[in-house]
CSV table of C-alpha atoms in Angstrom, one decimal:
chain,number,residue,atom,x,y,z
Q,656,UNK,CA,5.8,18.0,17.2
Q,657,UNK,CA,8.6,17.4,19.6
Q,658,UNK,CA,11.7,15.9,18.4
Q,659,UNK,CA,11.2,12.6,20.3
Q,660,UNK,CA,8.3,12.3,18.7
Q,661,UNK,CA,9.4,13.4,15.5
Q,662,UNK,CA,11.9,10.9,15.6
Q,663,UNK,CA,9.7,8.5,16.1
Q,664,UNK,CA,7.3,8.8,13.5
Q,665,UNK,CA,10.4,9.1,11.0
Q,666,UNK,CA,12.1,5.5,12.1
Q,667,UNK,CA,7.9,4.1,12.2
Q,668,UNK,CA,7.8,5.5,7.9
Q,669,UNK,CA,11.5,4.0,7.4
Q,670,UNK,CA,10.1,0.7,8.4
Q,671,UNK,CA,6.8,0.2,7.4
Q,672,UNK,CA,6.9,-1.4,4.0
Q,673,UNK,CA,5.3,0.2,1.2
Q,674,UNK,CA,2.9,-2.3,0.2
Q,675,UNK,CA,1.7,-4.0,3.7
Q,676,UNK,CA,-0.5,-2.8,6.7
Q,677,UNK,CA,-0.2,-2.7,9.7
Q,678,UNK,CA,-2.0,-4.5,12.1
Q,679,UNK,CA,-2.6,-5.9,15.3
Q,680,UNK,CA,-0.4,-8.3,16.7
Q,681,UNK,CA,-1.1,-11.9,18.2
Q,682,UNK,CA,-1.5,-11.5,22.1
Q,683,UNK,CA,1.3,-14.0,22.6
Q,684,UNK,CA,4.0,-11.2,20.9
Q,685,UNK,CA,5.1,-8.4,23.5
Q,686,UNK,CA,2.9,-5.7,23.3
Q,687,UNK,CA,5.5,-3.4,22.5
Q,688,UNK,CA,6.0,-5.2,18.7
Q,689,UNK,CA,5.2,-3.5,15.9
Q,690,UNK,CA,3.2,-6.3,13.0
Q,691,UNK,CA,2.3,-5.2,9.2
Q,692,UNK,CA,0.5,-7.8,6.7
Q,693,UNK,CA,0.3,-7.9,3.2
Q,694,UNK,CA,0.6,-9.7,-0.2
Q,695,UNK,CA,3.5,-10.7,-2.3
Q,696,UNK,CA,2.9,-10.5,-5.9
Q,697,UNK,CA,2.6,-14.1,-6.4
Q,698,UNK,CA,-0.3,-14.0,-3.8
Q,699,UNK,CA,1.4,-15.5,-0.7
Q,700,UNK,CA,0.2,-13.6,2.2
Q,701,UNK,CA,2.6,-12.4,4.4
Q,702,UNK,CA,3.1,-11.4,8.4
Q,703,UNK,CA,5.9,-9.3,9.6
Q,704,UNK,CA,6.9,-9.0,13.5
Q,705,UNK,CA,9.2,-6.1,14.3
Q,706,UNK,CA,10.4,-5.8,18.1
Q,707,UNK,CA,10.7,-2.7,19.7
Q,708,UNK,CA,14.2,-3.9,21.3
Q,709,UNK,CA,15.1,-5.5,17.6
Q,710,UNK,CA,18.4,-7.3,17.4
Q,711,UNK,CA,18.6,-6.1,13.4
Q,712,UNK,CA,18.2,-9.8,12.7
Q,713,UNK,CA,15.9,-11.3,11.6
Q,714,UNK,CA,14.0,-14.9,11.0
Q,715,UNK,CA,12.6,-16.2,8.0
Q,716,UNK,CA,9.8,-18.8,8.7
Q,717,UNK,CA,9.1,-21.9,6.7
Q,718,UNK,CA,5.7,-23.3,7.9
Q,719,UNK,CA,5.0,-26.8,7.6
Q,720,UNK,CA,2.0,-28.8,5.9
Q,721,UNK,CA,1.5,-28.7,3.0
Q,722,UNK,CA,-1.9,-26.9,3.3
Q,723,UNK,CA,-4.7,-28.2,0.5
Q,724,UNK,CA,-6.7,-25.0,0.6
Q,725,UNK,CA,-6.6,-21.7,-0.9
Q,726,UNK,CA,-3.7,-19.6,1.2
Q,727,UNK,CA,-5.1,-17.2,3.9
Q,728,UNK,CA,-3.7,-14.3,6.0
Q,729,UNK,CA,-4.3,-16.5,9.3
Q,730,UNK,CA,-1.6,-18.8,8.1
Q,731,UNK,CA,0.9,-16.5,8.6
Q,732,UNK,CA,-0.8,-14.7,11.7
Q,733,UNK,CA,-1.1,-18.1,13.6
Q,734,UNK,CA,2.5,-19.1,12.8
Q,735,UNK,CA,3.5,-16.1,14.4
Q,736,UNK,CA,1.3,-16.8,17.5
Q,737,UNK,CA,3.0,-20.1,17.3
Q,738,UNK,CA,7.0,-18.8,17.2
Q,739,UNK,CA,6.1,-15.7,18.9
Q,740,UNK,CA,9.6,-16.8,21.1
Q,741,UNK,CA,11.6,-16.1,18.0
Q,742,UNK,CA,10.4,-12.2,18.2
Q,743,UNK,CA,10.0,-12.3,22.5
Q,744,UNK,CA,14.7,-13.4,21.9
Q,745,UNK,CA,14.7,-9.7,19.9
Q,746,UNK,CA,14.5,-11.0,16.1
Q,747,UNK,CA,12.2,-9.0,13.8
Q,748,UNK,CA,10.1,-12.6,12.0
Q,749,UNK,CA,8.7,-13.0,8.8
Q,750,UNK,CA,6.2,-15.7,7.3
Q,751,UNK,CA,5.0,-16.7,4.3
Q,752,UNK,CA,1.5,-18.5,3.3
Q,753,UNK,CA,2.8,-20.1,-0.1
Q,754,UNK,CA,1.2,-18.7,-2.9
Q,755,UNK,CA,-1.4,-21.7,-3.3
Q,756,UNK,CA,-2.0,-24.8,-1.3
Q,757,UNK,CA,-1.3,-28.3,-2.4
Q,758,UNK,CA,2.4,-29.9,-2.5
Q,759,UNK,CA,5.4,-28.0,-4.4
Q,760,UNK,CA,8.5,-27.9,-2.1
Q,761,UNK,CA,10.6,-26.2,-4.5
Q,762,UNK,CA,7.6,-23.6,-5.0
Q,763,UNK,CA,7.7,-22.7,-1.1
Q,764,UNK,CA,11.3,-22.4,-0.7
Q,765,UNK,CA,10.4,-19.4,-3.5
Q,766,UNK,CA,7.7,-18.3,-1.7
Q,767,UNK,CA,10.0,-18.1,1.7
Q,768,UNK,CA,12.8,-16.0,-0.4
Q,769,UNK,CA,10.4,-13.9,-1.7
Q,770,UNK,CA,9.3,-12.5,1.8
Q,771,UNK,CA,12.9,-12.5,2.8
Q,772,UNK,CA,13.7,-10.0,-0.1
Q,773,UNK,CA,10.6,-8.2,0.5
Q,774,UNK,CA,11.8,-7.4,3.9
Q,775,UNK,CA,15.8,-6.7,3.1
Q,776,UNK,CA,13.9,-4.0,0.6
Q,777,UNK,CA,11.5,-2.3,3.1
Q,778,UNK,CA,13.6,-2.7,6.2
Q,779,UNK,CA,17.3,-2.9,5.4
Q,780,UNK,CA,19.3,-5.9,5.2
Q,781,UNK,CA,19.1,-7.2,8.5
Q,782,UNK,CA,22.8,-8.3,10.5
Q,783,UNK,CA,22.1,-11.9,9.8
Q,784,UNK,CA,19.5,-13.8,8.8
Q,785,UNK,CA,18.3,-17.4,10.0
Q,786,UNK,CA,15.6,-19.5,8.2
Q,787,UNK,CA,13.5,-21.3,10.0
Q,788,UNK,CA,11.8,-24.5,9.2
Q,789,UNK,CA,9.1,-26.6,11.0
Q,790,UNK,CA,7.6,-30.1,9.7
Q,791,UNK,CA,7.4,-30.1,6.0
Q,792,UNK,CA,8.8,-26.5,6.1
Q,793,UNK,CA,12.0,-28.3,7.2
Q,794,UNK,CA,12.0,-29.8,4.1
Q,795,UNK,CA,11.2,-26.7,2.5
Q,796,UNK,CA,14.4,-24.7,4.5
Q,797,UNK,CA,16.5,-27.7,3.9
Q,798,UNK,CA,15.9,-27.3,0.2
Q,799,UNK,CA,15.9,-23.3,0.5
Q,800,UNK,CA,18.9,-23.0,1.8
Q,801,UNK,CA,21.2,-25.4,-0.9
Q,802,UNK,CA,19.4,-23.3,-3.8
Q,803,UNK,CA,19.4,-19.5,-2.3
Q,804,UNK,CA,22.5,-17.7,-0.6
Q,805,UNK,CA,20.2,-14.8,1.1
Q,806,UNK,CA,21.0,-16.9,4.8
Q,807,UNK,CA,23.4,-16.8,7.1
Q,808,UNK,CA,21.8,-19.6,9.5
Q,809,UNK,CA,19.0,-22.6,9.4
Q,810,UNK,CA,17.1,-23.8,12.3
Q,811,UNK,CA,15.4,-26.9,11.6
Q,812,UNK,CA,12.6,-28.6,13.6
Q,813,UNK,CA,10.6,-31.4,14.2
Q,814,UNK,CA,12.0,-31.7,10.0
Q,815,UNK,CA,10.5,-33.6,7.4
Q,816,UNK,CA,14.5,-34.0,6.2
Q,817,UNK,CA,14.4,-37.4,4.5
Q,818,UNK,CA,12.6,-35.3,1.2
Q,819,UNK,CA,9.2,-36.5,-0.9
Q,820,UNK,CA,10.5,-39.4,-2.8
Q,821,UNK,CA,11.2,-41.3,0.4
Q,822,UNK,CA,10.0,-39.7,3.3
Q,823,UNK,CA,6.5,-40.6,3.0
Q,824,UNK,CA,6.9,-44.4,2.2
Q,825,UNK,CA,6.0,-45.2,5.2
Q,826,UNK,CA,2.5,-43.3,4.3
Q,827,UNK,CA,2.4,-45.3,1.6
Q,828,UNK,CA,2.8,-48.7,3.3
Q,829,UNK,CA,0.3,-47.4,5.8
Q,830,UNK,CA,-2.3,-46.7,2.8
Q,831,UNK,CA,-1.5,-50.3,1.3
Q,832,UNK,CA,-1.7,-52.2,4.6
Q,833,UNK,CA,-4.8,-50.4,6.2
Q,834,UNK,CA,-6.8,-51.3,2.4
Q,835,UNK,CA,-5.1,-54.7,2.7
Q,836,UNK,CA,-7.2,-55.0,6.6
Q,837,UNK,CA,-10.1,-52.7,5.7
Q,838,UNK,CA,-10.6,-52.6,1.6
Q,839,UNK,CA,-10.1,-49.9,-0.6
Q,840,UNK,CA,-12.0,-46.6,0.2
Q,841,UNK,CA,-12.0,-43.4,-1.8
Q,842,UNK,CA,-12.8,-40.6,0.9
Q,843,UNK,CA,-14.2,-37.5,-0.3
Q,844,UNK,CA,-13.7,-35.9,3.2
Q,845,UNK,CA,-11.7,-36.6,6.6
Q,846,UNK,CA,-15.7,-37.7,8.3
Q,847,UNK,CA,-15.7,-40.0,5.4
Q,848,UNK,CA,-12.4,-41.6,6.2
Q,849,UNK,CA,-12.7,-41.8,9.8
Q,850,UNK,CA,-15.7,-43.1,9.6
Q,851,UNK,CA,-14.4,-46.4,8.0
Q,852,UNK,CA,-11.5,-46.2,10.3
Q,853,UNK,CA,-14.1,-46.7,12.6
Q,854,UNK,CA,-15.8,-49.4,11.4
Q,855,UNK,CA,-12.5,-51.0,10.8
Q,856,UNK,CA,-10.3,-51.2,13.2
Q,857,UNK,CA,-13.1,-49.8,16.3
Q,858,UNK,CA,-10.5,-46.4,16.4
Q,859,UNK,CA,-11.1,-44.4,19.4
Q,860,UNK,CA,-14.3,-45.9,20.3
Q,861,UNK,CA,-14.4,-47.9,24.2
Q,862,UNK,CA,-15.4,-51.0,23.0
Q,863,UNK,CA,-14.6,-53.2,20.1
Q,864,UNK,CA,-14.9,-56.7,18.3
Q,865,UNK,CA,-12.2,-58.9,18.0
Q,866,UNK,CA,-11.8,-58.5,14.4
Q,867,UNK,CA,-11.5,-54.6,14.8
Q,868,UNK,CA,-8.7,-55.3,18.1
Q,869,UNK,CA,-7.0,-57.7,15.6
Q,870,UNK,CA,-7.3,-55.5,12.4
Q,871,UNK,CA,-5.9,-52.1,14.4
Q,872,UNK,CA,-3.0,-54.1,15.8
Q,873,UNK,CA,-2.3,-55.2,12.7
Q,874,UNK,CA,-2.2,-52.4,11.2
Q,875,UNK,CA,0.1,-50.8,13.8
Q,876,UNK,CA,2.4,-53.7,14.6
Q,877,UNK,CA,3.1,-53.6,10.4
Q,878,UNK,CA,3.2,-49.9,10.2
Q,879,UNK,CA,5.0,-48.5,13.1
Q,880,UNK,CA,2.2,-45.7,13.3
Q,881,UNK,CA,1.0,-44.8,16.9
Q,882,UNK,CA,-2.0,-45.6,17.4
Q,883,UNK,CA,-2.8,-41.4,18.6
Q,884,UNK,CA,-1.6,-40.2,14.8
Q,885,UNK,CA,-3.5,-42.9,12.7
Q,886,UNK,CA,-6.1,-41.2,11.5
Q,887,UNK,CA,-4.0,-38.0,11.2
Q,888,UNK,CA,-1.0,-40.0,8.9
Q,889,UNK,CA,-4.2,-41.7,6.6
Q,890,UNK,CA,-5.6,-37.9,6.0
Q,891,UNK,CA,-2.0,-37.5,4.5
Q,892,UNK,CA,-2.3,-41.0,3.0
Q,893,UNK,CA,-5.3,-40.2,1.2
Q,894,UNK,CA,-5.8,-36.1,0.6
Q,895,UNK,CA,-2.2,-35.2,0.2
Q,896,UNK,CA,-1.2,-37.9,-1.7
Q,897,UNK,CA,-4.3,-37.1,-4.3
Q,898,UNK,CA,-2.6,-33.9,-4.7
Q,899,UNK,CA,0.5,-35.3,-5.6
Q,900,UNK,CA,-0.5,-37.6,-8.2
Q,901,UNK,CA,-3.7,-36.0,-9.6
Q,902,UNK,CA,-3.1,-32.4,-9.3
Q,903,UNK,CA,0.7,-31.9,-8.8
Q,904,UNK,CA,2.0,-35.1,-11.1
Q,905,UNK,CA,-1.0,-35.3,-13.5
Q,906,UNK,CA,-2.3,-38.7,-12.9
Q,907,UNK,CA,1.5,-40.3,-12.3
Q,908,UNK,CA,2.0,-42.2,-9.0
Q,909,UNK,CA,5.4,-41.3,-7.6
Q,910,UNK,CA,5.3,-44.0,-5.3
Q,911,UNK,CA,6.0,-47.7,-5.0
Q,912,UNK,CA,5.7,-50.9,-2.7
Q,913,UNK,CA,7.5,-53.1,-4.7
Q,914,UNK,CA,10.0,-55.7,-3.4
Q,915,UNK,CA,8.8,-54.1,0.2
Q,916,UNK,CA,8.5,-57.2,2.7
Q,917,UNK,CA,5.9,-56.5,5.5
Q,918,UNK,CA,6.1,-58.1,9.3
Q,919,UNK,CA,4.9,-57.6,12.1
Q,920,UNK,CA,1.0,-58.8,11.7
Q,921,UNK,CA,-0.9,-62.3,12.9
Q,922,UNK,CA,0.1,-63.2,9.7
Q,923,UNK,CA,2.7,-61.7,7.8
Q,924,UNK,CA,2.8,-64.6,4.9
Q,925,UNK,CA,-0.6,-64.6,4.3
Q,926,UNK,CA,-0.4,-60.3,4.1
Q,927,UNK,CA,2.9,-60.4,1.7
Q,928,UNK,CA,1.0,-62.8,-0.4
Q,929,UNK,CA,-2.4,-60.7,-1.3
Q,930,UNK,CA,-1.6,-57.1,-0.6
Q,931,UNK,CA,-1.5,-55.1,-3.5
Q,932,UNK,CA,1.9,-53.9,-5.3
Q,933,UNK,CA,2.2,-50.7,-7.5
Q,934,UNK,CA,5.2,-49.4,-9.0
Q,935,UNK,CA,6.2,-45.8,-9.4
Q,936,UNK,CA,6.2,-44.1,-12.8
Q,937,UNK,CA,10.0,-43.2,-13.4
Q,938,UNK,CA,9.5,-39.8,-14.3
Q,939,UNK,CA,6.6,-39.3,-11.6
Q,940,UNK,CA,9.5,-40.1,-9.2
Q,941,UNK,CA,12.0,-37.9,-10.5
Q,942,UNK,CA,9.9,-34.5,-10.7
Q,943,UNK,CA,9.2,-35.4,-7.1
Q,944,UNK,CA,12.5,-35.8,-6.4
Q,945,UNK,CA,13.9,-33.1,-8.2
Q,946,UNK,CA,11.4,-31.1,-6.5
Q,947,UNK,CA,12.0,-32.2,-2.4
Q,948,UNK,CA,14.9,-34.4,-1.8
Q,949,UNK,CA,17.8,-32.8,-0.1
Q,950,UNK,CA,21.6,-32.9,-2.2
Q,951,UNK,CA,23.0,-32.5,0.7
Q,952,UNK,CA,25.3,-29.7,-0.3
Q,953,UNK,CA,24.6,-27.1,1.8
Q,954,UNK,CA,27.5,-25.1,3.8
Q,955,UNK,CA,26.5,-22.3,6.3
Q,956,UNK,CA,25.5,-23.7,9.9
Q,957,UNK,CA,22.4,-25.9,10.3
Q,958,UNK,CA,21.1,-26.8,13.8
Q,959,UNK,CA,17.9,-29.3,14.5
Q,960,UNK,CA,15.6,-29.8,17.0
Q,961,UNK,CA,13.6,-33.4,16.8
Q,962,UNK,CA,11.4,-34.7,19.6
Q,963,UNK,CA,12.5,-38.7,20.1
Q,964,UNK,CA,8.4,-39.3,20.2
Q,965,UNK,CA,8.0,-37.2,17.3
Q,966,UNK,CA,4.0,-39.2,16.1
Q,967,UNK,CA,4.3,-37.3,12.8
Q,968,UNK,CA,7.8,-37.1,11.3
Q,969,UNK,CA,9.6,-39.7,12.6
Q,970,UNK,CA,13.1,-39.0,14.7
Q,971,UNK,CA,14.8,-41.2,11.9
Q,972,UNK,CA,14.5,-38.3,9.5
Q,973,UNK,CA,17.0,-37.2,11.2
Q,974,UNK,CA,19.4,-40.2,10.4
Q,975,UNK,CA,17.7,-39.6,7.0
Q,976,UNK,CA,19.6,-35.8,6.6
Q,977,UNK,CA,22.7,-36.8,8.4
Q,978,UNK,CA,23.4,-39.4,6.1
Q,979,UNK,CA,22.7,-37.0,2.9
Q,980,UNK,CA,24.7,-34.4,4.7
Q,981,UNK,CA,27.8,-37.0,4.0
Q,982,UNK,CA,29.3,-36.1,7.6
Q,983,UNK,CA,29.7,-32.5,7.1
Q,984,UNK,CA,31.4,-29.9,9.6
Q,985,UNK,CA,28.2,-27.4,9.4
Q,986,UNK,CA,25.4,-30.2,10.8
Q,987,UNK,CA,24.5,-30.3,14.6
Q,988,UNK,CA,21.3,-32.2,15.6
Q,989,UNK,CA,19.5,-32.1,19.0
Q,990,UNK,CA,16.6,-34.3,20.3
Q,991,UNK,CA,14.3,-34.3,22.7
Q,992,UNK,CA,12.6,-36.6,25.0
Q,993,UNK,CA,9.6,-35.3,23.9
Q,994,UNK,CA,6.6,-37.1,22.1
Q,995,UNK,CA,5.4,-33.6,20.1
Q,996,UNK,CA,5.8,-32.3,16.5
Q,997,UNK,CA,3.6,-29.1,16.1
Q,998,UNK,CA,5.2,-27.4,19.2
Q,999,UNK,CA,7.9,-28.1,21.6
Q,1000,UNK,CA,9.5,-26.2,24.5
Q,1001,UNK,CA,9.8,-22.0,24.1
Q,1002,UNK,CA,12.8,-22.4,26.5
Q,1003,UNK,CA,14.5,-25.4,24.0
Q,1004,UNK,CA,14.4,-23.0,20.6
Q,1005,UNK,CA,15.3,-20.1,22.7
Q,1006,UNK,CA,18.4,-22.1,23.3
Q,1007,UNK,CA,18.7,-23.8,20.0
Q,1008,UNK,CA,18.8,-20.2,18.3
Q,1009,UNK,CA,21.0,-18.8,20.8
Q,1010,UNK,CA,23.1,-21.4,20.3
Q,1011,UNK,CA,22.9,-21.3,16.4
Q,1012,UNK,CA,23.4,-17.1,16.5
Q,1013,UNK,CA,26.5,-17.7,18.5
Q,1014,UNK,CA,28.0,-20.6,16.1
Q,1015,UNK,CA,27.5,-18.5,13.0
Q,1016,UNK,CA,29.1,-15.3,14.8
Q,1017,UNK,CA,31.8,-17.3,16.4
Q,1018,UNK,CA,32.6,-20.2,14.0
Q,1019,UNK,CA,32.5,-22.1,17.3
Q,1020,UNK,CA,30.2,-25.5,16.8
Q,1021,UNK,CA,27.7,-26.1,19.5
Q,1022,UNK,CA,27.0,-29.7,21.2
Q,1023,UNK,CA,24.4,-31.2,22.2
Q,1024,UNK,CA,25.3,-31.6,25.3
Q,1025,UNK,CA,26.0,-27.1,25.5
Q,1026,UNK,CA,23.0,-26.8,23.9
Q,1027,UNK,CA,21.1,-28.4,26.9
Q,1028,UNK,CA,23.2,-27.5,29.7
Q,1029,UNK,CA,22.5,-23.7,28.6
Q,1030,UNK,CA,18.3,-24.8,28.3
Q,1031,UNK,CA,17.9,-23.4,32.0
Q,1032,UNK,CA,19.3,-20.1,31.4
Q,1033,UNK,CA,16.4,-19.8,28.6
Q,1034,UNK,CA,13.7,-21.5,31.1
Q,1035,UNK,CA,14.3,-19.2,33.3
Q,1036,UNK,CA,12.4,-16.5,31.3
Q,1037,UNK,CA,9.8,-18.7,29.8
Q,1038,UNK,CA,9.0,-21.8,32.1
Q,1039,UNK,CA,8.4,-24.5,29.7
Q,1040,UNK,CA,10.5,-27.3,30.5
Q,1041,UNK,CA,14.1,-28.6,29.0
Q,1042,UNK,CA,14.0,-31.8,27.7
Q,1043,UNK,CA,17.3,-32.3,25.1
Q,1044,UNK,CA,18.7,-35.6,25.8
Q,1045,UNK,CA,22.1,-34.7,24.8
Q,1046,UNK,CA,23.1,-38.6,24.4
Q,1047,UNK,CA,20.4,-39.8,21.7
Q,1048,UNK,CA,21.1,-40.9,18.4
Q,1049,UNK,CA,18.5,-42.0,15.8
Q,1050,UNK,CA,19.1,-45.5,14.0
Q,1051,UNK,CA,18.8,-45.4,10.7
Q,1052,UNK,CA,15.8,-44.6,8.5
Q,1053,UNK,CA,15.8,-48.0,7.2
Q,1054,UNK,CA,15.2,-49.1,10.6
Q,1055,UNK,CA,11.9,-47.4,11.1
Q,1056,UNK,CA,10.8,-47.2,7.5
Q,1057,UNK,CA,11.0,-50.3,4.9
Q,1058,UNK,CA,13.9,-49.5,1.9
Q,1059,UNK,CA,12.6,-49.7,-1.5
Q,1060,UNK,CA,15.0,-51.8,-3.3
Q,1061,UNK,CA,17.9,-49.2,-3.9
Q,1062,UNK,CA,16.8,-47.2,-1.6
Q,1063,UNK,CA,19.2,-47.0,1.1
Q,1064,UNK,CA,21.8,-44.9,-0.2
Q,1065,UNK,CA,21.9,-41.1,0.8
Q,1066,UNK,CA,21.5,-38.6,-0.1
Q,1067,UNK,CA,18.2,-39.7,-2.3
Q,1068,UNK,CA,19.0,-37.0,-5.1
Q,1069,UNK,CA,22.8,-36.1,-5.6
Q,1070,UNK,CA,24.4,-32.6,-7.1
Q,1071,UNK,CA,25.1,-33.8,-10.2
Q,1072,UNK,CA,21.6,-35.6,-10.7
Q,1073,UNK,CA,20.1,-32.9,-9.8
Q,1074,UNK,CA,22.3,-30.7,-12.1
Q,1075,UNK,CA,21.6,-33.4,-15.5
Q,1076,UNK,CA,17.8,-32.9,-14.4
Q,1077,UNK,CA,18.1,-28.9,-14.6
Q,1078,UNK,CA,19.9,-29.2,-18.0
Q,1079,UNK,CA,17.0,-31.0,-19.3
Q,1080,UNK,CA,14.5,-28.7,-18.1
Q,1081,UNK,CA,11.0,-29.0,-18.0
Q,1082,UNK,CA,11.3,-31.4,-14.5
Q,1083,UNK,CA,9.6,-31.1,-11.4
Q,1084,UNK,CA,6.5,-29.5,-9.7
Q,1085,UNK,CA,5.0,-26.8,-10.9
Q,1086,UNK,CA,4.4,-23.7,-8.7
């Protein structure tokens, strides 16, 4: 064996970690990159991307969701596919399936630190080390990163960042309104449920009565759902929040339309009058707090990315965090004119994480208005459009979502709340 190769086959038993495999890689990932797979001890599945040309940092991924079913090794695999730009700008990547499906935001951000350990042990501690958090895994990296102190960085997109005890209220007004219009239906499977969508409201069909025109209009003018992401938002309504209360909070409803005053229907007196009110069980409320809502109080550098047409988690989330981040030094936000939430440009996180890599290394804090001016740089290698609109601001969550009486206060859960709730023990969602 020469000593090139020698060398070589010493750095490959250095990295590879002890209890994973390698295998192949997703074609979107350089062909060069080295990928292993395995299983953390709580049963998360795991995917690790290591670039020939590594950087010696690395990004810790956060996927989004939450998934209902039993974890697999293509969740992982297929976020990679997904990010594959964070390996192609020279980070080594690593993702997490969670250990079991079903909601537990608190449970996920232990899942995510868990890989990121299992890597610092097999690899070496990396140079720096950025989570990454997409959809309800910006919730999940929001919440990581005020518990854990393993990160040097966040990158937060297309964020669920308003946390569980408010930001699905507007799910839940959707769920109350669309069985005020169409009756109540207990699903047992996503045909089931669009099926009476269909019947309904005449969604995605070419031709429908008046009642269904009137009934879907109705339904949208009160909700402020796009008409693209209804059936996806009552999937949530129905399957996600049946884990939550049945499975996750044993039979306690977190949630609550009372005091909420609906408008924008034919008839919003008439709708305010007969729909049906349900109030939250107090302690239902706080272990779902305790478990997802954001204090607030963390410190190293956080950049987001948010699409202004975002169908699925609303640009006002934004607001939402902003507002719980009290107007701290270590927040920059970014928005897009997009109208995505699973994926946006390559070129506009290529940018984002330059941008965020050079903030943490520098101490100098990025604009918006850097952040896109340096886009075309990063669209030059990948040819997927820049879109930051440098000059957007989101109004207020209130302004898109109705307030709970009390409700308009940030951030939803404070420190010391949160601290009183620890002390007391036995609080939250189990993993």
């Amino acid at each position: 064996m020469t000593p090139a190769v020698l060398a070589v086959a010493l750095a490959a038993s250095i990295l590879a970690p002890v209890d994973a495999t390698t295998s192949p890689c997703p074609a979107e990932l350089p062909a060069t990159t080295t990928c292993y797979e395995g299983q953390d001890a709580n049963g998360a599945f795991y995917t690790i991307a290591v670039p020939q040309a590594w950087n010696r940092s690395l990004v810790v991924h956060a996927h989004g969701g939450p998934d209902l079913g039993a974890p697999t090794p293509e969740r992982s695999r297929d976020d990679l596919a997904r990010w594959n730009v964070m390996v192609r700008e020279g980070y080594a990547w690593i993702g997490s399936s969670y250990r079991r499906g079903g909601y537990g935001t608190r449970m996920a951000a232990e899942d995510t630190e868990n890989v990121r350990k299992l890597f610092t042990q097999r690899f070496g501690r990396p140079r720096k080390t950025i989570l990454h958090g997409q959809s309800w895994g910006g919730n999940v990296a929001a919440k990581a990163v005020e518990i854990y102190r393993g990160y040097d960085a966040a990158l937060l997109t297309s964020g669920v960042l308003a946390g569980g005890s408010r930001g699905y209220d507007y799910r839940v007004d959707l769920k109350a309104v669309y069985e005020y219009y169409c009756g109540k239906h207990d699903p047992q499977t996503s045909a089931e449920l669009r099926k009476k969508l269909q019947e309904c409201t005449g969604y995605q069909t070419p031709v429908r009565t008046e009642v269904q025109q009137r009934n879907l209009d109705d339904i949208l003018g009160v909700t402020k759902v796009p008409e693209s992401a209804l059936a996806s938002h009552l999937n949530f309504a129905t399957f996600t929040f049946r884990d939550i209360v049945h499975t996750r909070l044993g039979d306690r409803n977190p949630f609550s339309n009372k005091g909420v005053r609906y408008s924008g229907s034919h008839d919003d007196l008439k709708l305010n009058a007969t729909i049906a009110r349900f109030d939250a069980d107090p302690k239902a409320r706080r272990d779902l707090s305790y478990d997802s809502d954001i204090t607030g109080t963390a410190r190293i550098p956080i950049l987001t990315v948010h699409a202004i047409g975002d169908p699925t988690a609303f640009v006002e989330h934004e607001a939402a965090y902003r507002a719980s981040m009290r107007g701290r030094d270590n927040l920059v936000q970014t928005f897009t004119t997009e109208a995505e939430h699973s994926a946006l440009s390559d070129a506009e996180y290529a940018s984002a994480i330059r941008a965020l890599a050079q903030w943490e290394r520098t101490g100098r804090k990025p604009t918006p208005r850097g952040i896109a001016a340096a886009c075309p740089a990063a669209d030059a290698k990948y040819g997927t459009g820049c879109f930051f609109d440098p000059a957007y601001s989101p109004g207020s969550y209130a302004s898109r979502v109705n307030p709970r009486p009390g409700g308009l206060h940030w951030p939803a859960l404070t420190a010391a709340q949160q601290r009183k709730w620890e002390r007391q023990g036995d609080v939250g969602i189990a993993p």
